[in-house]
Short mmCIF file of C-alpha atoms and ligand atoms in Angstrom, two decimals:
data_model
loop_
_atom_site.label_atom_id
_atom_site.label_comp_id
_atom_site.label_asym_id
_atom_site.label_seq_id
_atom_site.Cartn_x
_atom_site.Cartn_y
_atom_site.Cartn_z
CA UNK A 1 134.31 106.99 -4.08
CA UNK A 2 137.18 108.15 -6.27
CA UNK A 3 135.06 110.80 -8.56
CA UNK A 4 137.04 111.02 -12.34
CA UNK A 5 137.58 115.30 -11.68
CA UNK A 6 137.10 117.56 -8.76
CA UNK A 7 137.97 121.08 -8.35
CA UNK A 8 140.95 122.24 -5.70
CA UNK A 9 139.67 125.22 -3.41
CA UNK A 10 141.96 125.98 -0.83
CA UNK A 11 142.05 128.91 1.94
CA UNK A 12 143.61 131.42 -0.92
CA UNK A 13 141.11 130.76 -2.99
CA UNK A 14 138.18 131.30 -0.14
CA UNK A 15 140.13 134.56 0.77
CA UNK A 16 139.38 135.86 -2.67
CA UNK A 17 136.19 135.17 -3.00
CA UNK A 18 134.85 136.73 0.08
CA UNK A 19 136.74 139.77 -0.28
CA UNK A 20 134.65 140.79 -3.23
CA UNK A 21 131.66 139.54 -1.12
CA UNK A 22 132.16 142.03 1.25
CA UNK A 23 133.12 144.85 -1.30
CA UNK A 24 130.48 147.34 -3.69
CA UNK A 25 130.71 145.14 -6.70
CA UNK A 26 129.29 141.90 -7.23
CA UNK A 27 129.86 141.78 -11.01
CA UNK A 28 131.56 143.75 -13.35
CA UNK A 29 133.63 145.50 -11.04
CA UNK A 30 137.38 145.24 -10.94
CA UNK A 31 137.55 141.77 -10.18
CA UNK A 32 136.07 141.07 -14.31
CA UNK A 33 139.33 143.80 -15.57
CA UNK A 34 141.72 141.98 -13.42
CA UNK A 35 140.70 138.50 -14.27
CA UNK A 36 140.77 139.05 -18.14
CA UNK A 37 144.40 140.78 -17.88
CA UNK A 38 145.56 137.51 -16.23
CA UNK A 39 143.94 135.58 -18.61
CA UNK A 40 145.39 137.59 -21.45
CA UNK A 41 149.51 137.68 -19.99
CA UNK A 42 148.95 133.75 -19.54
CA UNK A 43 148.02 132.97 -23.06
CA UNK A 44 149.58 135.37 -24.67
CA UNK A 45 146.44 136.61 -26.75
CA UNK A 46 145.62 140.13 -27.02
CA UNK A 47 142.93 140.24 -25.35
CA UNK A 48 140.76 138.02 -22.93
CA UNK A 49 136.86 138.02 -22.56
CA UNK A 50 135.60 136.65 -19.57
CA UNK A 51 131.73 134.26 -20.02
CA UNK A 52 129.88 132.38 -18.17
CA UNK A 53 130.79 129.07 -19.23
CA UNK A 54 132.73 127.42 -21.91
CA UNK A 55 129.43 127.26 -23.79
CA UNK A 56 128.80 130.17 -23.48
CA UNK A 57 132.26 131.01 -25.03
CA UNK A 58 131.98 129.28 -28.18
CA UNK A 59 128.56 131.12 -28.79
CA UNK A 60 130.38 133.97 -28.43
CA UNK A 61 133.20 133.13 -30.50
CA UNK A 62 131.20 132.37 -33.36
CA UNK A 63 129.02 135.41 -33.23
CA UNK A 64 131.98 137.39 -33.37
CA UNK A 65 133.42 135.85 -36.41
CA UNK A 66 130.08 136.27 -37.79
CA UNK A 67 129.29 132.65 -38.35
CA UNK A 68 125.39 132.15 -39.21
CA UNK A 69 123.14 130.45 -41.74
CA UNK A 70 124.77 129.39 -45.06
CA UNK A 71 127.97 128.87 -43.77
CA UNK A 72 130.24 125.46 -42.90
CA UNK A 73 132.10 124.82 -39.70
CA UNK A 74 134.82 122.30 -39.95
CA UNK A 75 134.87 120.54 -36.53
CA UNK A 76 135.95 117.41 -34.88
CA UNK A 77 133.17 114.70 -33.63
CA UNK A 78 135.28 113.82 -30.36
CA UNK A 79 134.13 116.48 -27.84
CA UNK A 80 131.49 117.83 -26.19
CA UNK A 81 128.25 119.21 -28.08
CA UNK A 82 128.80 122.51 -27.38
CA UNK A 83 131.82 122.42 -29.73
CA UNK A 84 129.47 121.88 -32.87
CA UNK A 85 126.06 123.28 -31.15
CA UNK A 86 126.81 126.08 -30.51
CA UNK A 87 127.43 126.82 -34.50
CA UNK A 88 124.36 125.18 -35.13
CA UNK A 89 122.26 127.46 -33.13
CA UNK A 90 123.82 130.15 -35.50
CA UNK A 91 122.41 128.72 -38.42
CA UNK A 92 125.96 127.44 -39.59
CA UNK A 93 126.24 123.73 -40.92
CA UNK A 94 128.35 121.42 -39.26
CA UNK A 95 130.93 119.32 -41.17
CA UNK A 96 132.80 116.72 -39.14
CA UNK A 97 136.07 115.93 -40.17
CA UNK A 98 137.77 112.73 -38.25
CA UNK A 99 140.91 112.73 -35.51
CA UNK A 100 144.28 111.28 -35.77
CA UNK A 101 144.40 107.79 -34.02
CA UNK A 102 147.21 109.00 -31.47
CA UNK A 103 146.28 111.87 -29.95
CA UNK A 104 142.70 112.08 -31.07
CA UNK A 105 142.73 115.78 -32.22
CA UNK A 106 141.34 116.55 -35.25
CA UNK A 107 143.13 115.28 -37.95
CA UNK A 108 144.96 118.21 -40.89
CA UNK A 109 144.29 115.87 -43.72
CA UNK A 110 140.68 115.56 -43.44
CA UNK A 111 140.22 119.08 -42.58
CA UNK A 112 141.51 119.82 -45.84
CA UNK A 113 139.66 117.51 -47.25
CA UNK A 114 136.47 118.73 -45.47
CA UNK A 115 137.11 122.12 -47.00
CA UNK A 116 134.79 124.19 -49.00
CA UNK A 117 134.19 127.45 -50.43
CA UNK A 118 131.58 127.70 -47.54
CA UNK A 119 133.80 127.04 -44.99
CA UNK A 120 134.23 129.77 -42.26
CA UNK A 121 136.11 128.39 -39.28
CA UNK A 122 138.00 125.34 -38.16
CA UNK A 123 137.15 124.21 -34.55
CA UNK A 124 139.71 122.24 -33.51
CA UNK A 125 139.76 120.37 -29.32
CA UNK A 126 142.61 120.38 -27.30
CA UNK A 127 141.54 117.41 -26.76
CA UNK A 128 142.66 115.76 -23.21
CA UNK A 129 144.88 118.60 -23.28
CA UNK A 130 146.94 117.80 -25.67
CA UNK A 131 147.33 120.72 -27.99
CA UNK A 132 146.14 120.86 -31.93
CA UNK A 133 148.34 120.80 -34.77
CA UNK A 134 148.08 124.62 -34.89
CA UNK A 135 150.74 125.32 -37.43
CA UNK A 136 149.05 122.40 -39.90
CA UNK A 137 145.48 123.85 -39.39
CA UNK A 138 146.03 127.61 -39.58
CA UNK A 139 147.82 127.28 -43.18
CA UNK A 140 144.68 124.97 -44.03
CA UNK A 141 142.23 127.05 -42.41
CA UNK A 142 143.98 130.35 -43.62
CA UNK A 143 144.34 129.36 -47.68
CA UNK A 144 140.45 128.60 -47.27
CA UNK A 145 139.73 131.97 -46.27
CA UNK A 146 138.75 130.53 -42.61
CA UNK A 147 139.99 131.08 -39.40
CA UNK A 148 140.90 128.45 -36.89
CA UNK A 149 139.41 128.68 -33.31
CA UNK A 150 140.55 125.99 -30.55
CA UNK A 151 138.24 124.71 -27.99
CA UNK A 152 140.48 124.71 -25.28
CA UNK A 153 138.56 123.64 -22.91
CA UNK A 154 140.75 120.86 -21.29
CA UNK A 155 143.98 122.78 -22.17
CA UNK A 156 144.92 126.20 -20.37
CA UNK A 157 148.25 126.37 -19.22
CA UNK A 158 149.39 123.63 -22.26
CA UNK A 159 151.87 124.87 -24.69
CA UNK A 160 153.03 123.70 -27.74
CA UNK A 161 156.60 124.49 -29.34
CA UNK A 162 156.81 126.97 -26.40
CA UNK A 163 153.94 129.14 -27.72
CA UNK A 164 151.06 129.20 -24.59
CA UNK A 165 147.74 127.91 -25.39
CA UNK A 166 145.92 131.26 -26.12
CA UNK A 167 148.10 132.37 -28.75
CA UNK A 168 147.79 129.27 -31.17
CA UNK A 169 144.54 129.94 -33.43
CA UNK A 170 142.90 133.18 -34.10
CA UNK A 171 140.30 132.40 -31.30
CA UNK A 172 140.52 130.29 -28.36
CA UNK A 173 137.77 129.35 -26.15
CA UNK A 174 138.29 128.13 -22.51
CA UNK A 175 136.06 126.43 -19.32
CA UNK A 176 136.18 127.23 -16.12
CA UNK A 177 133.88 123.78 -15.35
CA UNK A 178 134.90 122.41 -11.67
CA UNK A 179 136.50 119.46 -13.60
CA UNK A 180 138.35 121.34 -15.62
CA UNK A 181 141.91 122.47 -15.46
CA UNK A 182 141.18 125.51 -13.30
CA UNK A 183 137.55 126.48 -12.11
CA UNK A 184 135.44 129.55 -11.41
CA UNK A 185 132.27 127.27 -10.76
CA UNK A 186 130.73 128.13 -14.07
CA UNK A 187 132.81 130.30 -16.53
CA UNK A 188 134.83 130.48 -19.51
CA UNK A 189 136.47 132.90 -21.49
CA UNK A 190 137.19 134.11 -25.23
CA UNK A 191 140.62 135.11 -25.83
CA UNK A 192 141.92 136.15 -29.28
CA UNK A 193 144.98 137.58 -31.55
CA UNK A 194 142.80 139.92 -32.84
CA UNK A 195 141.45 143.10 -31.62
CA UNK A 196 138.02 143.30 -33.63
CA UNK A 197 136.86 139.77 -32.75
CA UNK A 198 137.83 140.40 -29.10
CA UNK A 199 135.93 143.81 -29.36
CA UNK A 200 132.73 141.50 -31.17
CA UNK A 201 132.96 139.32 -28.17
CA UNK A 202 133.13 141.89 -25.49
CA UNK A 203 129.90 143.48 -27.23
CA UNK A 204 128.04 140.47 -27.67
CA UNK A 205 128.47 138.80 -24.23
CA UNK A 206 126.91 142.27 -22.83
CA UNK A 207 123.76 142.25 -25.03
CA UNK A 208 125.45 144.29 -27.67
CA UNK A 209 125.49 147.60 -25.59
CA UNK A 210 127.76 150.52 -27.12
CA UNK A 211 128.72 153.32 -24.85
CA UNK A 212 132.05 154.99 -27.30
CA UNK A 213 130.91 158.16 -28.09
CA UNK A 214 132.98 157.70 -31.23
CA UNK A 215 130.77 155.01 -32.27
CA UNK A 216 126.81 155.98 -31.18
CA UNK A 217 124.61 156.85 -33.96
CA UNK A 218 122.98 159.40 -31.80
CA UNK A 219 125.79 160.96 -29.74
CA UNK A 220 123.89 163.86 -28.43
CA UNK A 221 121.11 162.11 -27.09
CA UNK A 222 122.62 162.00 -23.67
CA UNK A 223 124.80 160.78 -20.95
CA UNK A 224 122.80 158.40 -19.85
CA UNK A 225 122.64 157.20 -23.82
CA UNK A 226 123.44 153.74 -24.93
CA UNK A 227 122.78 151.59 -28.24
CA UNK A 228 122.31 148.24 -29.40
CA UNK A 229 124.04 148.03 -33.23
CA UNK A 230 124.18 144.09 -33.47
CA UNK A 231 122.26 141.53 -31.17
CA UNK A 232 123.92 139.96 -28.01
CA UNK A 233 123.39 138.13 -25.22
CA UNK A 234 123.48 138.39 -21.40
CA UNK A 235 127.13 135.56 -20.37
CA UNK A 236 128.85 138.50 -18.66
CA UNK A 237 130.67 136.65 -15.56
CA UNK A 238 130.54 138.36 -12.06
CA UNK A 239 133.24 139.80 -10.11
CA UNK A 240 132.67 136.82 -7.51
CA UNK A 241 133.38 134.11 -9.53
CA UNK A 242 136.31 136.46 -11.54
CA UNK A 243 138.74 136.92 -8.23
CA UNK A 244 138.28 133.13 -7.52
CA UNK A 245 139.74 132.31 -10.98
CA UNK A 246 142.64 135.38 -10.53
CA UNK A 247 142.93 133.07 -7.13
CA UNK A 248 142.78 129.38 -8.97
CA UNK A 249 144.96 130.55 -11.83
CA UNK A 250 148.45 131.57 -9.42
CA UNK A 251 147.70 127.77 -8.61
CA UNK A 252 147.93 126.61 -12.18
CA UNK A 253 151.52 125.74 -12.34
CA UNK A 254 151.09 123.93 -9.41
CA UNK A 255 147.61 122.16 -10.81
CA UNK A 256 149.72 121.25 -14.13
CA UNK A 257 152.67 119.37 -12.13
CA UNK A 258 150.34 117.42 -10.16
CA UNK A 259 148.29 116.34 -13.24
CA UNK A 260 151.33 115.77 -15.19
CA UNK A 261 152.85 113.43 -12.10
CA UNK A 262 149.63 111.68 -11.86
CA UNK A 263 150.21 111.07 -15.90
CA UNK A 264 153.33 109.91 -15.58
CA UNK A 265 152.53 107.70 -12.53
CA UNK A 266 149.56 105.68 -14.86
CA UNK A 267 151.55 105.31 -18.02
CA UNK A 268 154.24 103.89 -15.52
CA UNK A 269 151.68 101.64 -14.38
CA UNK A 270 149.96 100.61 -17.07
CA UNK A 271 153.00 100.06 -19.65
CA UNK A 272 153.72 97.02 -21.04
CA UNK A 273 150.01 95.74 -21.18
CA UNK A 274 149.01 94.61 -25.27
CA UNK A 275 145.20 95.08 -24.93
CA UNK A 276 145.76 98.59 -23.34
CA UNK A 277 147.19 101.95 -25.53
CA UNK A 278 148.17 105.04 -23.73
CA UNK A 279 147.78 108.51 -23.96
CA UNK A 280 150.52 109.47 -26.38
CA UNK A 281 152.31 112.90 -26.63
CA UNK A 282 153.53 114.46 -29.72
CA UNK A 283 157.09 116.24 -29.96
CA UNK A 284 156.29 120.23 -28.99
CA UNK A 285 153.53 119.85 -26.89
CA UNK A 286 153.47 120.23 -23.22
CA UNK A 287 149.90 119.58 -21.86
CA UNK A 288 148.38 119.94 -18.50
CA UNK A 289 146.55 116.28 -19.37
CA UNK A 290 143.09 117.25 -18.44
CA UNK A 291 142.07 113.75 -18.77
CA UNK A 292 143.76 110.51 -19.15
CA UNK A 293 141.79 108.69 -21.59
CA UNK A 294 142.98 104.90 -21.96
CA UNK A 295 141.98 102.87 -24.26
CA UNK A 296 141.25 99.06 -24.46
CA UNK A 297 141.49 97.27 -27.51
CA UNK A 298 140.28 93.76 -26.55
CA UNK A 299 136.21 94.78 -26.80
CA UNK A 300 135.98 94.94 -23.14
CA UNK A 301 135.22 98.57 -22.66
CA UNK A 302 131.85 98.45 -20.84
CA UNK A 303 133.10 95.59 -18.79
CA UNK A 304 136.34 97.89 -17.61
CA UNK A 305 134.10 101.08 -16.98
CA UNK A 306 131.74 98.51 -14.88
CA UNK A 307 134.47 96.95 -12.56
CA UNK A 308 135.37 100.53 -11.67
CA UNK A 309 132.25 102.04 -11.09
CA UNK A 310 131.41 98.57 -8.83
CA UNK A 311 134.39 99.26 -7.01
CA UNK A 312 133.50 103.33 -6.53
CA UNK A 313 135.79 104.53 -9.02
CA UNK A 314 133.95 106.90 -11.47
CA UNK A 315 135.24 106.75 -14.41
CA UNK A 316 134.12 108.34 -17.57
CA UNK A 317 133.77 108.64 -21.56
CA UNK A 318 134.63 111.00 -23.28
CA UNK A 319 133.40 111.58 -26.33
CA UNK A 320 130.00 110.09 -27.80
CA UNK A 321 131.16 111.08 -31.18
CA UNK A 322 128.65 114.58 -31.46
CA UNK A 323 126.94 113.31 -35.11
CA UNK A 324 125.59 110.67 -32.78
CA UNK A 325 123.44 112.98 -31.11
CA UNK A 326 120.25 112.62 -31.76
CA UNK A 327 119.85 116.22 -32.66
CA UNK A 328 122.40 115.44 -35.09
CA UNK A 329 121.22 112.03 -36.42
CA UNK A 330 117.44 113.34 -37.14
CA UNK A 331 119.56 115.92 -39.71
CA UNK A 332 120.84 113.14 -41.37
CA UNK A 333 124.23 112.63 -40.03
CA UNK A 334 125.11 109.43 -40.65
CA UNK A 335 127.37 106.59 -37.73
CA UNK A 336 130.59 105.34 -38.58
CA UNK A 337 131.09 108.81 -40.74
CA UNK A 338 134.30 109.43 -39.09
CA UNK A 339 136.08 105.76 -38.33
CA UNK A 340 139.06 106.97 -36.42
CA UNK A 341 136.86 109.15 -34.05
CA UNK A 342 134.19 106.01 -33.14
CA UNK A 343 137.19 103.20 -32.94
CA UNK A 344 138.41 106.11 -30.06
CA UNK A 345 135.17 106.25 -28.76
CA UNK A 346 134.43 102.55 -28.50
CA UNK A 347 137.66 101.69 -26.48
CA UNK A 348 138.49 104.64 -24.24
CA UNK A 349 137.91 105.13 -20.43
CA UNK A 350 138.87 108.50 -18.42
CA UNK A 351 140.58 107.69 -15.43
CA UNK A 352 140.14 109.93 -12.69
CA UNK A 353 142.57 112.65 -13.02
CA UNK A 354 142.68 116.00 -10.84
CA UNK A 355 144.88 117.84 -8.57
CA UNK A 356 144.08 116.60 -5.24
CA UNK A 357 144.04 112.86 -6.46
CA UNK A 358 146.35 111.07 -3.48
CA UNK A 359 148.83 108.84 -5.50
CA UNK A 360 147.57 105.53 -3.53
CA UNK A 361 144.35 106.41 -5.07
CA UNK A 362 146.02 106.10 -8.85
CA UNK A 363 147.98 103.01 -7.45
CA UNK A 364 144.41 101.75 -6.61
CA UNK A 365 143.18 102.43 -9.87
CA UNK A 366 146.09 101.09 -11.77
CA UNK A 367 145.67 97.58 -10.37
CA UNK A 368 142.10 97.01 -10.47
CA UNK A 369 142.86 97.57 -14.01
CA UNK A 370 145.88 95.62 -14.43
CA UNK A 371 143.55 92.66 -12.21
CA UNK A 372 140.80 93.15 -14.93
CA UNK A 373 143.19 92.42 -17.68
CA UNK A 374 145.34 89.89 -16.23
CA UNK A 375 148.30 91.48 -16.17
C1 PLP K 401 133.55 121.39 -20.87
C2 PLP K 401 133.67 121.58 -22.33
C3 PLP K 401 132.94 122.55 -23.02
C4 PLP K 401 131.83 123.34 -22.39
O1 PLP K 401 132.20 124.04 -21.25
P1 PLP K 401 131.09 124.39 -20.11
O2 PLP K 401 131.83 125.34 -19.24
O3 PLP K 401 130.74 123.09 -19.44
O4 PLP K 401 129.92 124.99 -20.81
C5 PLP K 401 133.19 122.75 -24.38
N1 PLP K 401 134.10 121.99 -25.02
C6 PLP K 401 134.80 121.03 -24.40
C7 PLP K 401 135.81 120.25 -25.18
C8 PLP K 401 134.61 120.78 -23.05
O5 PLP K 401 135.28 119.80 -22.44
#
């Protein structure tokens, strides 16, 4: 069975973890500084705030733009849930605005057209890994009086125009899933250009505990003393799991070459083929390719995905578009309200696509595909 992601552990990344086993902290020790400092030098941001999932991350983001009941959230339907959930547990109302046809990131145009007065933040996916039209959707999200957060969930260690991931959109959320680019078993992280949102984050993710001096209402009340000015939430991420991503992310470069081979190797493989379009890549961007979602254009998507699965290759689909939900559909969202974004939907197939993925194994998949469509 060729599974469509799996994480890489090797001996260095074992090493790591059971030093801090055998150590005095188990969480929020050194391993959580170290970690974020990483996190912050490879994305450039400011700072780095370490959660424990990539859910968990875009909670946090939110809360610490303040996003709640009354307010929009421009977002894209093709990605997972927690991209628009976790604004709707805030209160904030979703609009979806659709993706361009080639890369199937949210598309500038109707963002701008999505706009309103009640718009707080653009949410823009990375998706695949290929990175958003950042410069596009800042200016749009900016001249609305939003900010722009990315969901880069499938895209640490992608850069676009040479700028890292991380330092694209006023907030960036990662995942530390085992399929994703780099894993810490569950995790994530909010990383930011700005100091105050970073701050709101680091707050929140600890239950809103305060400890500066400079900022308790009661400062004489002891040393013991603590205070909670704004609610938060427990998604602080243990030393444990911290040193294994310090560990997983000196591997990075190396994860990003073999998922950018493996790219290569398919679109080699499946070129030339009508039925079938490609992942594409835009001028300036240089993703890690998280996934590699093909599409086929012929109607025969279910009957692809079942060939592979019969012959142990687990493919996958990525996205449901999220209005489809049915969370979403009993609030009245409406199908076929973004075209682009179901059309995507409705032909594409993840291939399997991670690290230790033996290039007889993509051969494999490449011609029970080009067999399928007669190629
Ligand atoms: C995986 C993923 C998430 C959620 O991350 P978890 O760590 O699984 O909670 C959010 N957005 C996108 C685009 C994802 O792929």
């Amino acid at each position: 069975m060729i599974p469509y992601g799996h994480q890489s552990i090797d001996e260095s990344d074992i090493e790591a973890v059971t030093a801090v086993l055998r150590g005095d902290w188990l969480t929020t020790g050194p391993s959580v500084a170290a970690f974020e400092e990483d996190l912050a030098r490879l994305s450039g941001a400011s700072r780095a705030v370490s959660v424990t999932s990539g859910t968990a991350a875009l909670h946090v983001a939110y809360a610490a733009l303040g996003v709640g009941a009354g307010d929009e959230v421009v977002t894209t339907p093709l990605t997972f849930v927690s991209t628009a959930s976790c604004a709707s547990v805030l209160g904030a109302t979703i609009v979806f605005a659709d993706v361009c046809e080639d890369t199937g990131n949210v598309d500038p145009q109707a963002v701008s057209a999505a706009m309103t007065k009640r718009t707080r933040v653009v949410a823009g996916v990375d998706y695949a890994g290929h990175p958003i039209d950042a410069t596009a959707l800042t200016q749009i999200a900016h001249q609305g009086n939003a900010v722009l957060l990315e969901d880069a969930a499938h895209s640490i260690g992608g850069s676009l125009d040479g700028q890292p991931v991380g330092s694209l959109a006023d907030v960036t959320t990662f995942s530390f899933f085992p399929t994703k680019n780099l894993t810490t078993a569950e995790g994530g992280a909010v990383v930011s250009l700005r100091d105050e949102v970073a701050n709101r984050a680091r707050t929140y993710r600890s239950i809103g505990l305060v400890r500066d001096p400079a900022v308790l209402r009661s400062p004489d009340e002891g040393p013991w003393h603590q205070e909670v000015h704004a609610f938060g939430l427990n998604y602080r991420l243990p030393d444990v799991l911290c040193a294994l991503g310090s560990s997983q992310l000196l591997r990075l470069p190396a994860f990003k070459a073999r998922r950018v081979a493996i790219t290569a190797r398919y679109n080699r493989g499946l070129s030339g083929i009508d039925e079938l379009r490609l992942p594409v890549c835009r001028q300036g961007a240089d993703p890690v390719w998280h996934l590699y979602p093909l599409r086929i254009r012929d109607g025969r998507r279910r009957a692809l995905f079942e060939h592979l699965r019969a012959n142990d290759i687990q493919v996958q689909v990525n996205y449901l578009p999220v209005y489809r939900h049915p969370v979403y559909a009993d609030l009245g969202y409406q199908r076929g309200m973004c075209p682009v974004a179901e059309d995507y939907y409705a032909q594409e197939i993840s291939l399997p696509l991670f690290a230790d993925l033996a290039d007889a194994d993509v051969d494999r998949v490449i011609d029970l595909i080009r067999g399928f469509v007669g190629a």
